[in-house]
Amino acid sequence: MDEYEDFSREEIIHFCERLQKKLKKYEKKLSDLVSAYKDLAEEKKLLEDSLKAVKQERRDKDDKTFLQKSKDFITKSKQPVVPPQPPENNDAESGESAEKKLDVVTKAFQTLTEKKSKMEASFQADKKNLVVEHNKTVTKFEDDVAMLTIQLERLKNKLGQEQKDRENDAQLHSNMLVELQNVLATERLMNDELKSQIAQLTSKKEHVKSRTPTPEVPRKDLKPTIKQRQQLDTSNGEIEKIKKDLIEEQERISKAEVLFQLRQTQDEERIRELEQKVSELSDSIGHYEKQRYNDQSTIHKLKHKLENLEEASSPTAHTTTLSFEAFDDRNGGSGGGVKEKIRLSSSEEYMRYFDSEKMYSPTADCSNHEMCNCKQELRKLKLELDNYKSKYLQQQKKDNHTVNSQVAEEYQSQITALKQEKKLLIRNYQEKEKNYLDAVHKLEKGRISADEKYKSEACEVQKAHSKQVGDLQMELQKQRIRSMNLLSEKDMEIEKLHKNIYDGLPGSSSSTAAILPTVHHHHYNTENALSEEFEDFLITPPTKKEEGSLFHFMEQNSFERDLSKLRHQVIDLEETSRESEQREARLLQQMEVLKEEIRKQERSKSRESANLEYLKNICLRYMLTKSISQRKQMSITLSTILKFSPNEMKDVEKRHAAGWW
């Protein structure tokens, strides 16, 4: 993670205030250094003035001695030669006082030069430290700005991704609502179809009731009505189940709408929070940029001050060299007494200096070979000193220039590298964006083509199933018509047999007259009723006259044979009807299975179009949450996204009612 990502805004402000305090301290130190440097320059000027005064006194004394010597020489030339007298005590005292003054001046000058060297060394060290600290602060601020820009880009990318997720969620919810509406429409159509079927069944029931006679209905006639009632009860139960499913689906739709509204509110709140964070970050970045601009302005001011101080220090050094040269020129004609006084001084460098000046004086004797060599060495040393001074100044200027140029080159190289990195990042981002857009377009095209293929396949499957159902219904109707025709033919044959039997029997006119209306009355009844009546007729005992007749027994045997055949035929017809009913049940089961498969395919299709990121987030929350209410809500959302079947939803609801633990 980044260094300043965990910091709050107040901590960053305190950090910037600390940096400002440090900069103020450095400014104070620099002002103190400048004041100390000015004091040193003033002290140097005072010392130079004192040295000039000492030189003037020496010149006056030298002039006086020269005048006295000239006067003495003139008097001596006029007077006879006198042996040389020793010097007076006054000259000795004046020489001692001059030596003391020179010692004091040389010591003061040494101390001043030492202090100056120390101050210059400390000043240069402070300057280097300041430059290093300045570079560090600049690099830190640049790093902070770079990190903040990176954070801004990340936040922008996050905002873009969240907006895309929100749009995808909105599309998913809209698709879910459309699918739920389609499911509702299909369920309503199914309900209407079931209602129409119920109406048809009720009409058929009433028609059957109107056709069947109310009194003296046999028990075997009640069996099909009981079956029809059972079928009606099952159909009513199915209708109630469908109604319950519709109510449950309506509740699911309402829950999904509530969840969608909650999701919308949560997304809006999250977007508001992110916008607030972005505004805070932009404010902090503006504050940082202002502070950076102020720091840069202060740094430039300090640089200008340092340059001015360096420029001011260079003329002071030039004035010191000029003062030394003037001092050398003025002391060019010093006498032998000064030479002896300087030799007694403690500093060897200044003794050499004054000895060399005495050598250059016009009064000095160049007769000795050693003196000439010393003069030449002095000239060489002076030239070397001048060269060294010029080289030192040039080197100082070059160092400053090279340091500044190196820093500028480093900054320029960093800027160019950052610009190149920025360009590369922009190009990479654009290429990635193009690739992602191409992939999205390809996926959308594939999805559209897959949807079209799936729809065409579903339509073909539905058409095929509808054709199969129509064919099966036609076959069932044909089988029913055939069975009805067979039954009617058998009824006709039975009536013919009845007529033949009653016509052949003696004294059966009254009985036939009584039985024929009953036969005509039960002509449209079922085969079971006819068989029962015929059995009753057979069970009735015959008269005494009929017992002895051979014809009666033969007819009775043939009648029994026909009856057995008819019973076998009736059993076969019942078996065929049962098989047809079983086929109808199988076809209905196949229809239900096919409907379930179609629904499964629709669910799988809707699952394929679901957002995996959204599903992953919901599963994560479901696994992390401990509250039962949140888990219930999340299970509902998961069931809507993954398109659970009604049985699965019932299992989930039972689990909720029983408890999770």
XYZ file of C-alpha atoms in Angstrom, residues 138-509:
372
model
C 11.383 18.374 -3.697
C 11.619 14.646 -4.450
C 9.240 13.863 -1.576
C 6.706 16.394 -2.826
C 6.993 15.072 -6.364
C 6.532 11.513 -5.101
C 3.499 12.620 -3.084
C 1.991 14.321 -6.112
C 2.681 11.247 -8.259
C 1.105 8.971 -5.647
C -1.930 11.221 -5.381
C -2.318 11.264 -9.153
C -2.090 7.468 -9.183
C -4.700 7.294 -6.412
C -6.957 9.625 -8.391
C -6.623 7.451 -11.478
C -7.386 4.367 -9.396
C -10.444 6.011 -7.904
C -11.595 7.083 -11.362
C -11.149 3.526 -12.622
C -13.041 2.209 -9.592
C -15.852 4.689 -10.218
C -16.017 3.635 -13.852
C -16.111 -0.027 -12.904
C -18.817 0.592 -10.300
C -20.886 2.533 -12.805
C -20.518 -0.333 -15.270
C -21.490 -2.821 -12.538
C -24.481 -0.688 -11.684
C -25.549 -0.562 -15.328
C -25.085 -4.315 -15.609
C -27.133 -4.844 -12.430
C -29.854 -2.573 -13.789
C -29.872 -4.523 -17.048
C -29.989 -7.801 -15.116
C -32.893 -6.593 -12.986
C -34.737 -5.358 -16.058
C -34.135 -8.708 -17.786
C -35.295 -10.513 -14.656
C -38.459 -8.409 -14.529
C -39.105 -9.066 -18.223
C -38.605 -12.797 -17.697
C -40.866 -12.775 -14.658
C -43.512 -10.938 -16.663
C -43.162 -13.530 -19.417
C -43.500 -16.302 -16.837
C -46.593 -14.586 -15.443
C -48.057 -14.313 -18.930
C -47.380 -17.991 -19.613
C -48.868 -18.980 -16.255
C -51.925 -16.848 -16.961
C -52.304 -18.538 -20.331
C -51.983 -21.907 -18.625
C -54.582 -20.828 -16.080
C -56.927 -19.711 -18.843
C -56.418 -23.006 -20.644
C -57.099 -24.925 -17.448
C -60.206 -22.855 -16.825
C -61.389 -23.565 -20.355
C -60.697 -27.265 -19.791
C -62.638 -27.121 -16.521
C -65.512 -25.417 -18.300
C -65.447 -28.063 -21.002
C -65.363 -30.828 -18.393
C -68.266 -29.271 -16.487
C -70.245 -28.948 -19.711
C -69.483 -32.569 -20.542
C -70.488 -33.561 -17.033
C -73.808 -31.742 -17.318
C -74.381 -33.264 -20.743
C -73.696 -36.737 -19.363
C -76.017 -36.066 -16.433
C -78.759 -34.911 -18.810
C -78.310 -37.994 -20.972
C -78.233 -40.524 -18.123
C -81.544 -41.317 -16.376
C -81.775 -40.289 -12.763
C -83.809 -43.155 -11.294
C -82.536 -46.629 -10.730
C -78.937 -45.998 -11.808
C -76.856 -49.151 -11.388
C -73.680 -49.202 -9.431
C -71.530 -49.997 -12.418
C -72.773 -46.807 -14.131
C -71.518 -44.793 -11.186
C -67.900 -45.898 -11.719
C -67.145 -43.610 -14.701
C -68.818 -40.681 -12.924
C -66.620 -41.325 -9.871
C -63.567 -41.390 -12.114
C -64.655 -38.155 -13.713
C -65.141 -36.614 -10.296
C -61.709 -37.797 -9.244
C -60.275 -36.295 -12.412
C -62.122 -33.071 -11.663
C -60.802 -33.099 -8.108
C -57.264 -33.643 -9.377
C -57.733 -30.886 -11.932
C -59.089 -28.594 -9.200
C -56.084 -29.466 -7.028
C -53.774 -28.702 -9.928
C -55.562 -25.406 -10.476
C -55.171 -24.538 -6.799
C -51.485 -25.452 -7.007
C -51.089 -23.267 -10.074
C -52.856 -20.445 -8.240
C -50.511 -20.894 -5.298
C -47.539 -20.901 -7.667
C -48.832 -17.712 -9.255
C -49.217 -16.090 -5.839
C -45.724 -17.206 -4.884
C -44.317 -15.856 -8.123
C -46.103 -12.549 -7.528
C -44.547 -12.444 -4.066
C -41.160 -13.202 -5.597
C -41.644 -10.395 -8.091
C -42.534 -7.986 -5.298
C -39.510 -9.144 -3.308
C -37.288 -8.760 -6.354
C -38.619 -5.231 -6.894
C -37.958 -4.384 -3.237
C -34.430 -5.796 -3.512
C -33.883 -3.848 -6.718
C -34.970 -0.628 -5.008
C -32.700 -1.370 -2.042
C -29.833 -2.079 -4.406
C -30.495 1.200 -6.199
C -30.477 3.155 -2.940
C -27.285 1.424 -1.801
C -25.587 2.145 -5.113
C -26.658 5.802 -4.980
C -25.334 6.159 -1.429
C -22.080 4.501 -2.408
C -21.710 6.805 -5.429
C -22.342 9.812 -3.201
C -19.682 8.653 -0.758
C -17.214 8.108 -3.579
C -17.973 11.550 -5.015
C -17.373 13.084 -1.589
C -14.060 11.233 -1.330
C -13.067 12.434 -4.790
C -13.919 16.021 -3.873
C -11.884 15.719 -0.666
C -8.953 14.293 -2.579
C -9.180 17.061 -5.171
C -9.210 19.661 -2.361
C -6.177 18.050 -0.727
C -4.384 17.920 -4.087
C -5.122 21.595 -4.645
C -3.807 22.361 -1.178
C -0.675 20.316 -1.910
C -0.161 22.121 -5.197
C -0.514 25.491 -3.482
C 1.985 24.471 -0.828
C 4.309 23.168 -3.502
C 4.057 26.444 -5.416
C 4.757 28.392 -2.226
C 7.701 26.135 -1.405
C 9.094 26.547 -4.897
C 8.755 30.323 -4.659
C 10.542 30.333 -1.284
C 13.262 28.071 -2.694
C 13.752 30.398 -5.665
C 13.944 33.371 -3.313
C 16.536 31.600 -1.185
C 18.512 30.742 -4.311
C 18.472 34.397 -5.367
C 19.581 35.404 -1.895
C 22.443 32.903 -1.997
C 23.508 34.143 -5.420
C 23.436 37.734 -4.192
C 25.470 36.759 -1.148
C 28.025 34.984 -3.324
C 28.226 38.015 -5.578
C 28.660 40.230 -2.522
C 31.339 37.937 -1.109
C 33.379 37.960 -4.358
C 34.005 41.790 -4.386
C 34.992 41.629 -0.710
C 37.649 39.041 -1.523
C 38.782 41.237 -4.413
C 39.054 44.228 -2.088
C 41.112 42.154 0.368
C 43.568 41.225 -2.391
C 43.756 44.851 -3.477
C 44.379 45.954 0.088
C 47.181 43.436 0.370
C 48.743 44.724 -2.851
C 48.434 48.297 -1.670
C 50.012 47.314 1.600
C 52.827 45.657 -0.347
C 53.361 48.733 -2.525
C 53.389 51.055 0.432
C 55.864 48.922 2.317
C 58.084 48.659 -0.742
C 60.671 51.216 0.553
C 61.008 50.115 4.141
C 64.431 50.297 5.792
C 66.640 47.776 7.477
C 65.139 48.445 10.899
C 61.736 47.238 9.752
C 63.345 44.094 8.398
C 64.910 43.329 11.745
C 61.567 43.951 13.495
C 59.680 41.631 11.154
C 62.258 38.861 11.634
C 61.545 38.925 15.344
C 57.802 38.314 14.679
C 56.230 34.945 15.405
C 54.690 34.221 11.984
C 57.166 32.908 9.449
C 54.813 33.620 6.520
C 54.573 37.287 7.356
C 58.369 37.459 7.912
C 58.857 36.032 4.432
C 56.313 38.439 3.065
C 57.964 41.510 4.575
C 61.461 40.209 3.685
C 60.340 39.825 0.075
C 58.961 43.340 0.107
C 62.229 44.616 1.469
C 64.016 42.871 -1.365
C 61.821 44.705 -3.825
C 62.498 48.032 -2.127
C 64.804 50.435 -4.051
C 67.170 50.736 -1.071
C 67.835 46.995 -0.934
C 71.187 45.786 -2.181
C 71.199 43.314 -5.043
C 74.893 42.604 -4.743
C 74.425 39.287 -3.033
C 73.560 36.328 -5.191
C 71.239 34.954 -2.505
C 69.135 38.098 -2.569
C 68.611 37.782 -6.330
C 67.541 34.186 -5.967
C 65.112 35.152 -3.237
C 63.633 37.849 -5.463
C 63.113 35.379 -8.275
C 61.501 32.892 -5.910
C 59.257 35.634 -4.592
C 58.127 36.552 -8.087
C 57.378 32.915 -8.837
C 55.433 32.572 -5.609
C 53.416 35.684 -6.411
C 52.571 34.354 -9.848
C 51.609 30.996 -8.374
C 49.445 32.771 -5.793
C 47.643 34.743 -8.494
C 47.141 31.637 -10.599
C 45.859 29.719 -7.602
C 43.417 32.517 -6.740
C 42.100 32.664 -10.298
C 41.850 28.878 -10.476
C 40.052 28.767 -7.122
C 37.484 31.343 -8.219
C 36.948 29.601 -11.559
C 36.620 26.243 -9.835
C 34.069 27.672 -7.400
C 32.017 29.090 -10.257
C 32.303 25.840 -12.211
C 31.221 23.790 -9.177
C 28.153 25.942 -8.659
C 27.355 25.858 -12.351
C 27.909 22.089 -12.609
C 25.784 21.392 -9.518
C 22.930 23.496 -10.866
C 23.286 22.028 -14.357
C 23.386 18.476 -12.983
C 20.271 19.071 -10.885
C 18.493 20.624 -13.867
C 19.548 17.759 -16.130
C 18.342 15.217 -13.567
C 14.999 16.971 -13.290
C 14.702 17.199 -17.072
C 15.570 13.516 -17.472
C 13.004 12.616 -14.805
C 10.392 14.781 -16.527
C 11.088 13.212 -19.921
C 10.990 9.711 -18.435
C 7.689 10.465 -16.711
C 6.254 11.905 -19.919
C 7.298 8.812 -21.850
C 5.814 6.566 -19.156
C 2.617 8.602 -19.281
C 2.403 8.250 -23.055
C 3.072 4.513 -22.836
C 0.445 4.087 -20.133
C -2.092 6.054 -22.172
C -1.360 3.935 -25.243
C -1.592 0.705 -23.259
C -4.848 1.841 -21.675
C -6.306 2.763 -25.064
C -5.217 -0.561 -26.574
C -6.670 -2.477 -23.630
C -9.890 -0.492 -23.890
C -10.143 -1.283 -27.614
C -9.464 -4.968 -26.963
C -12.053 -5.080 -24.204
C -14.613 -3.306 -26.398
C -13.933 -5.730 -29.249
C -14.304 -8.664 -26.867
C -17.552 -7.208 -25.513
C -18.913 -6.736 -29.039
C -17.930 -10.280 -29.958
C -19.541 -11.657 -26.805
C -22.711 -9.671 -27.467
C -22.841 -10.974 -31.035
C -22.291 -14.525 -29.765
C -24.977 -14.058 -27.129
C -27.446 -12.705 -29.702
C -26.699 -15.569 -32.096
C -27.017 -18.102 -29.241
C -30.336 -16.540 -28.186
C -31.628 -16.741 -31.744
C -30.472 -20.338 -32.083
C -32.028 -21.247 -28.751
C -35.291 -19.534 -29.660
C -35.404 -21.283 -33.036
C -34.630 -24.644 -31.396
C -37.253 -24.015 -28.707
C -39.832 -23.109 -31.370
C -38.982 -26.242 -33.341
C -39.226 -28.391 -30.198
C -42.539 -26.792 -29.258
C -43.868 -27.313 -32.772
C -42.752 -30.941 -32.759
C -44.311 -31.546 -29.335
C -47.504 -29.774 -30.378
C -47.658 -31.954 -33.500
C -47.111 -35.074 -31.410
C -49.806 -33.986 -28.962
C -52.223 -33.261 -31.811
C -51.509 -36.623 -33.410
C -52.012 -38.402 -30.104
C -55.265 -36.548 -29.493
C -56.476 -37.472 -32.970
C -55.574 -41.110 -32.351
C -57.398 -41.038 -29.023
C -60.484 -39.577 -30.653
C -60.338 -42.199 -33.408
C -59.964 -44.969 -30.826
C -62.932 -43.600 -28.884
C -65.011 -43.441 -32.053
C -64.030 -47.008 -32.920
C -64.840 -48.236 -29.425
C -68.223 -46.450 -29.549
C -68.970 -47.960 -32.943
C -68.021 -51.413 -31.697
C -70.218 -50.976 -28.635
C -73.136 -49.828 -30.772
C -72.662 -52.815 -33.099
C -72.559 -55.194 -30.152
C -75.689 -53.562 -28.733
C -77.445 -54.116 -32.046
C -76.359 -57.739 -32.101
C -77.566 -58.221 -28.522
C -80.941 -56.676 -29.409
C -81.225 -58.996 -32.383
C -80.447 -61.966 -30.180
C -83.048 -60.814 -27.672
C -85.651 -60.529 -30.415
C -84.807 -63.961 -31.791
C -84.967 -65.514 -28.331
C -88.276 -63.938 -27.430
C -89.787 -64.726 -30.817
C -88.793 -68.419 -30.566
C -90.172 -68.954 -27.052
C -93.915 -70.116 -26.720
C -96.263 -67.970 -24.628
C -93.843 -65.240 -24.375
C -95.804 -62.551 -26.130
